[in-house]
Coordinates of C-alpha atoms in Angstrom, one line a residue:
X409 CA 11.1 26.7 -84.4
X410 CA 11.7 30.1 -85.9
X411 CA 15.5 31.2 -86.9
X412 CA 17.2 34.5 -88.5
X413 CA 19.5 32.8 -90.9
X414 CA 21.3 33.7 -94.0
X415 CA 21.6 31.6 -97.4
X416 CA 24.4 33.8 -99.0
X417 CA 26.6 37.2 -97.9
X418 CA 25.7 40.4 -98.2
X419 CA 23.1 43.8 -97.4
X420 CA 20.3 43.2 -94.3
X421 CA 18.2 42.1 -96.9
X422 CA 20.2 38.6 -96.9
X423 CA 18.3 38.3 -93.4
X424 CA 15.6 35.6 -94.1
X425 CA 13.3 34.4 -91.1
X426 CA 12.5 31.0 -91.8
X427 CA 11.4 27.9 -90.0
X428 CA 14.9 25.5 -88.9
X429 CA 14.9 22.1 -87.3
X430 CA 15.3 22.6 -83.4
X431 CA 19.0 21.8 -82.2
X432 CA 20.0 19.1 -80.3
X433 CA 22.4 19.7 -77.2
X434 CA 25.9 17.9 -77.3
X435 CA 27.1 16.1 -73.7
X436 CA 29.0 19.3 -72.9
X437 CA 25.9 21.1 -74.4
X438 CA 22.7 22.9 -73.2
X439 CA 19.7 23.4 -75.5
X440 CA 18.9 27.7 -74.5
X441 CA 15.3 28.8 -75.2
X442 CA 16.3 32.7 -76.2
X443 CA 13.6 35.2 -75.2
X444 CA 16.4 37.7 -76.5
X445 CA 19.7 38.2 -78.0
X446 CA 22.3 41.1 -78.4
X447 CA 22.4 42.8 -82.0
X448 CA 26.4 43.0 -82.1
X449 CA 28.7 43.9 -85.0
X450 CA 30.3 40.3 -85.2
X451 CA 26.5 39.7 -86.7
X452 CA 27.0 41.6 -89.8
X453 CA 30.2 41.4 -90.1
X454 CA 29.7 37.6 -90.8
X455 CA 26.5 38.4 -92.5
X456 CA 28.6 40.0 -95.1
X457 CA 30.9 37.3 -95.5
X458 CA 33.3 37.9 -92.8
X459 CA 36.6 39.3 -92.4
X460 CA 40.2 38.0 -92.5
X461 CA 39.7 36.2 -89.6
X462 CA 36.2 35.0 -89.1
X463 CA 36.2 33.9 -93.0
X464 CA 37.5 30.4 -92.9
X465 CA 34.8 29.2 -90.3
X466 CA 31.6 30.3 -91.8
X467 CA 29.6 28.2 -94.2
X468 CA 26.2 28.5 -95.4
X469 CA 23.5 28.8 -94.0
X470 CA 23.9 30.4 -91.0
X471 CA 21.7 31.5 -88.2
X472 CA 23.6 34.9 -86.7
X473 CA 23.4 35.5 -83.5
X474 CA 25.9 35.9 -80.1
X475 CA 24.6 37.0 -77.5
X476 CA 21.2 34.8 -75.8
X477 CA 19.5 35.5 -72.3
X478 CA 16.6 32.7 -71.9
X479 CA 15.8 29.2 -69.6
X480 CA 17.6 26.1 -70.2
X481 CA 15.4 23.7 -71.9
X482 CA 17.9 20.9 -72.1
X483 CA 21.1 19.6 -71.0
X484 CA 23.4 17.5 -72.1
X485 CA 24.4 14.2 -70.6
X486 CA 27.9 15.6 -69.3
X487 CA 26.4 18.7 -67.9
X488 CA 26.3 19.1 -64.1
X489 CA 26.7 23.5 -63.7
X490 CA 23.2 23.6 -64.9
X491 CA 19.7 21.8 -64.8
X492 CA 16.1 22.7 -66.8
X493 CA 14.0 26.0 -66.0
X494 CA 17.6 27.6 -64.9
X495 CA 17.4 31.6 -66.4
X496 CA 21.1 32.2 -67.8
X497 CA 23.1 34.5 -70.5
X498 CA 25.6 33.8 -72.6
X499 CA 27.2 32.9 -76.3
X500 CA 25.6 31.0 -78.5
X501 CA 28.3 28.5 -80.4
X502 CA 29.8 30.9 -82.6
X503 CA 29.4 31.5 -86.2
X504 CA 26.8 29.4 -87.1
X505 CA 24.0 28.1 -84.0
X506 CA 23.2 31.7 -83.8
X507 CA 21.1 33.1 -81.1
X508 CA 18.5 34.8 -83.9
X509 CA 16.8 31.7 -83.0
X510 CA 13.9 30.0 -80.5
X511 CA 16.4 28.0 -79.2
X512 CA 19.8 27.6 -79.7
X513 CA 22.3 25.1 -78.5
X514 CA 25.9 26.2 -76.7
X515 CA 28.4 24.6 -74.7
X516 CA 27.8 25.3 -71.4
X517 CA 31.0 26.7 -70.0
X518 CA 29.7 29.8 -72.7
X519 CA 26.9 30.3 -70.0
X520 CA 26.1 31.2 -66.2
X521 CA 23.2 32.0 -64.1
X522 CA 22.3 35.3 -65.3
X523 CA 22.1 38.8 -63.0
X524 CA 18.5 38.1 -60.9
X525 CA 18.9 42.1 -61.2
X526 CA 18.1 42.0 -64.9
X527 CA 15.9 40.5 -67.5
X528 CA 15.9 38.7 -70.0
X529 CA 16.3 41.6 -72.4
X530 CA 18.9 43.4 -70.5
X531 CA 21.0 40.3 -70.1
X532 CA 21.0 39.8 -73.3
X533 CA 23.1 42.9 -73.8
X534 CA 25.8 41.7 -71.7
X535 CA 27.4 38.3 -72.6
X536 CA 30.2 39.4 -75.9
X537 CA 30.4 43.1 -75.3
X538 CA 31.6 42.5 -71.4
X539 CA 33.6 39.2 -71.9
X540 CA 35.3 41.3 -75.0
X541 CA 35.9 43.6 -72.3
X542 CA 36.8 41.3 -69.1
X543 CA 39.9 39.7 -71.8
X544 CA 40.9 43.2 -72.9
X545 CA 41.4 44.2 -69.6
X546 CA 42.1 41.9 -67.3
X547 CA 43.0 38.7 -69.3
X548 CA 45.4 40.5 -71.3
X549 CA 45.8 44.3 -70.5
X550 CA 47.8 43.4 -67.2
X551 CA 45.4 45.4 -65.4
X552 CA 46.0 46.5 -61.7
X553 CA 44.0 48.5 -58.9
X554 CA 44.7 51.8 -59.0
X555 CA 46.5 52.4 -63.0
X556 CA 45.5 54.8 -65.0
X557 CA 43.0 53.3 -68.1
X558 CA 42.4 55.0 -71.0
X559 CA 39.4 54.0 -72.8
X560 CA 38.8 54.9 -76.6
X561 CA 35.5 54.3 -78.2
X562 CA 34.1 54.8 -74.6
X563 CA 30.3 55.5 -74.7
X564 CA 30.0 51.5 -77.3
X565 CA 29.2 48.5 -76.4
X566 CA 32.0 47.1 -75.4
X567 CA 34.0 50.3 -74.0
X568 CA 31.2 51.1 -71.6
X569 CA 31.6 47.6 -70.1
X570 CA 35.4 48.4 -70.0
X571 CA 34.9 51.7 -68.2
X572 CA 32.8 50.0 -65.7
X573 CA 34.6 47.7 -64.9
X574 CA 38.1 49.3 -64.6
X575 CA 36.7 51.6 -62.3
X576 CA 34.9 48.9 -60.2
X577 CA 38.2 47.2 -60.1
X578 CA 40.1 50.5 -58.6
X579 CA 41.2 52.2 -61.9
X580 CA 41.7 55.9 -62.6
X581 CA 39.7 55.9 -65.9
X582 CA 39.4 58.1 -68.8
X583 CA 36.9 57.7 -71.3
X584 CA 36.9 59.0 -74.9
X585 CA 33.3 59.7 -77.0
X586 CA 31.8 62.3 -78.9
X587 CA 30.0 65.2 -77.7
X588 CA 26.9 64.0 -77.2
X589 CA 28.2 61.1 -75.3
X590 CA 30.3 62.5 -72.3
X591 CA 27.8 62.9 -69.7
X592 CA 26.5 59.4 -70.3
X593 CA 30.4 58.5 -69.4
X594 CA 30.3 60.3 -66.1
X595 CA 27.0 58.7 -65.5
X596 CA 28.8 54.9 -66.0
X597 CA 31.7 56.6 -63.5
X598 CA 34.4 58.1 -66.2
X599 CA 37.1 60.0 -63.7
X600 CA 37.4 61.9 -67.2
X601 CA 36.2 62.3 -69.9
X602 CA 37.5 63.7 -73.7
X603 CA 35.3 64.8 -76.6
X604 CA 37.2 63.5 -79.7
X605 CA 35.3 66.1 -81.8
X606 CA 37.0 69.0 -80.2
X607 CA 40.3 67.3 -77.7
X608 CA 43.7 65.8 -79.0
X609 CA 43.9 63.1 -76.4
X610 CA 47.5 62.7 -77.0
X611 CA 47.9 66.6 -76.0
X612 CA 45.6 66.3 -72.8
X613 CA 46.7 62.7 -71.3
X614 CA 49.7 61.1 -70.5
X615 CA 51.5 58.1 -68.4
X616 CA 48.7 55.6 -68.9
X617 CA 49.3 52.3 -67.8
X618 CA 46.6 50.5 -69.9
X619 CA 45.4 51.6 -73.1
X620 CA 42.1 49.8 -74.5
X621 CA 41.3 50.1 -78.5
X622 CA 37.5 49.4 -78.1
X623 CA 36.3 51.9 -81.1
X624 CA 35.7 50.9 -84.5
X625 CA 38.8 52.6 -85.8
X626 CA 41.0 50.4 -87.2
X627 CA 43.6 53.3 -87.9
X628 CA 47.4 52.5 -87.3
X629 CA 48.1 56.4 -86.9
X630 CA 46.1 56.5 -84.2
X631 CA 46.8 53.6 -82.5
X632 CA 50.7 55.5 -82.5
X633 CA 48.5 58.4 -81.0
X634 CA 47.7 56.0 -77.9
X635 CA 51.2 54.2 -77.9
X636 CA 52.7 58.0 -77.7
X637 CA 50.5 58.2 -74.0
X638 CA 51.4 55.0 -72.8
X639 CA 54.1 55.3 -69.6
X640 CA 57.3 53.0 -70.1
X641 CA 56.5 49.6 -70.2
X642 CA 52.4 50.6 -70.9
X643 CA 50.4 48.0 -72.4
X644 CA 48.4 48.7 -75.3
X645 CA 44.9 46.5 -76.0
X646 CA 42.8 46.4 -79.1
X647 CA 39.9 44.4 -79.4
X648 CA 39.6 44.6 -83.5
X649 CA 42.1 41.6 -83.7
X650 CA 41.3 41.9 -87.4
X651 CA 43.4 44.6 -88.3
X652 CA 47.1 44.2 -87.4
X653 CA 49.7 46.6 -86.7
X654 CA 51.9 47.7 -88.7
X655 CA 55.5 48.3 -88.7
X656 CA 55.9 51.4 -87.4
X657 CA 53.3 50.7 -84.3
X658 CA 55.5 47.9 -83.8
X659 CA 58.9 49.7 -83.8
X660 CA 56.9 52.5 -81.4
X661 CA 55.7 50.0 -78.7
X662 CA 59.3 48.5 -78.6
X663 CA 60.3 52.2 -78.2
X664 CA 58.4 52.6 -75.1
X665 CA 58.6 49.0 -74.1
X666 CA 55.6 48.2 -74.6
X667 CA 53.1 45.2 -75.2
X668 CA 50.6 45.0 -77.7
X669 CA 47.5 42.7 -77.2
X670 CA 45.1 41.9 -80.2
X671 CA 43.0 39.0 -78.1
X672 CA 40.1 37.2 -79.4
X673 CA 37.2 37.4 -76.7
X674 CA 37.0 34.2 -73.7
X675 CA 33.9 32.6 -73.1
X676 CA 34.3 31.0 -69.7
X677 CA 31.7 30.8 -67.0
X678 CA 33.4 32.5 -63.8
X679 CA 34.1 35.5 -65.6
X680 CA 30.1 35.7 -66.1
X681 CA 29.3 34.7 -63.3
X682 CA 32.3 37.6 -61.7
X683 CA 30.7 40.1 -64.1
X684 CA 26.9 39.1 -62.7
X685 CA 27.9 40.0 -59.5
X686 CA 29.2 43.1 -60.0
X687 CA 25.8 43.7 -62.3
X688 CA 23.7 42.2 -58.9
X689 CA 25.9 44.7 -56.4
X690 CA 25.4 48.0 -58.7
X691 CA 29.1 48.3 -59.7
X692 CA 28.3 48.1 -63.4
X693 CA 25.0 48.8 -65.3
X694 CA 23.0 47.9 -68.8
X695 CA 22.6 50.3 -70.9
X696 CA 19.7 49.6 -73.8
X697 CA 19.9 51.8 -76.9
X698 CA 16.6 50.3 -79.0
X699 CA 14.8 47.0 -78.5
X700 CA 13.8 45.5 -81.5
X701 CA 11.2 42.6 -82.9
X702 CA 12.9 40.3 -84.1
X703 CA 10.9 41.2 -87.4
X704 CA 12.8 43.9 -87.4
X705 CA 16.4 42.6 -87.3
X706 CA 17.2 44.1 -90.9
X707 CA 16.6 47.6 -89.6
X708 CA 18.5 46.6 -86.1
X709 CA 21.5 45.9 -88.1
X710 CA 21.0 49.2 -90.6
X711 CA 21.5 50.8 -86.8
X712 CA 24.6 49.0 -85.6
X713 CA 26.2 49.2 -88.7
X714 CA 25.8 53.2 -88.1
X715 CA 28.2 52.9 -85.0
X716 CA 26.5 55.5 -83.6
X717 CA 24.8 53.7 -80.7
X718 CA 24.9 54.4 -76.7
X719 CA 25.6 51.1 -75.0
X720 CA 23.2 48.2 -76.7
X721 CA 21.2 47.2 -79.3
X722 CA 18.4 44.1 -78.5
X723 CA 16.9 41.6 -80.8
X724 CA 13.3 40.5 -79.0
X725 CA 13.0 36.9 -79.9
X726 CA 10.4 36.3 -77.4
X727 CA 8.5 37.9 -75.0
X728 CA 7.8 37.5 -71.6
X729 CA 4.4 36.6 -70.4

């Protein structure tokens, strides 16, 4: 099968499309024929050699890619949730058995039936970003309906899902983004938008129950500003698990009697099923910035690395007939 592999760490030039052996699923895994894969920052972080969190798990050569949407081609002997031919979406085994390939294997509990209303291209834009947002909001964010939720980096892949999930679950949602993305956030359902190029959010909002740091910034000074707008006993959740807080941030959290959470995303079938239901109901939209053919994977990585992406970038592995 064809796959995008790396045999050394570095820039986009290390990406290679090559013939590799098709994987075989273990007893608790499924083999998925991949039609599309989402492009995520985690992909090029791995390509570069990882960060302190990922580096211990990286062993060359590596097939890149986490998000996958496609058709179940084979199931392991213990798998009962799927059958051959099911249309699915989810996350490949990470890192290593990646989804930038014509086939990938994954634990069966990392996949679910894809949303009926989405094609493979749009379904591939959902898994990692949505699961990261879901983990931040509901597993670690102490989320409750009626809360005031502030999303930093609200127009990106994770942030756009966080805005929609929080709104669908009954929050008052405030999104921070650049000037050109404010209407986009309103379209997603944000109740209030803040232009970070001209407004200081720490002077604009207060009494926030939950802040979700979904921006690429790993700046503890910005985190201090976010904590300052929390109400007493609020929660600050960051998806940037590779960037720990400093002592000043810890003190600020303590003074606010606030929780500081840095959760890794969790891949759970039941969450993917609930997300699919929200999408099919029309409560959550999937925005695609650009679709790249497999042969243009290097260009896809270069665009992702600019951080100027609205929604998701997609790698098309196989066209639907």
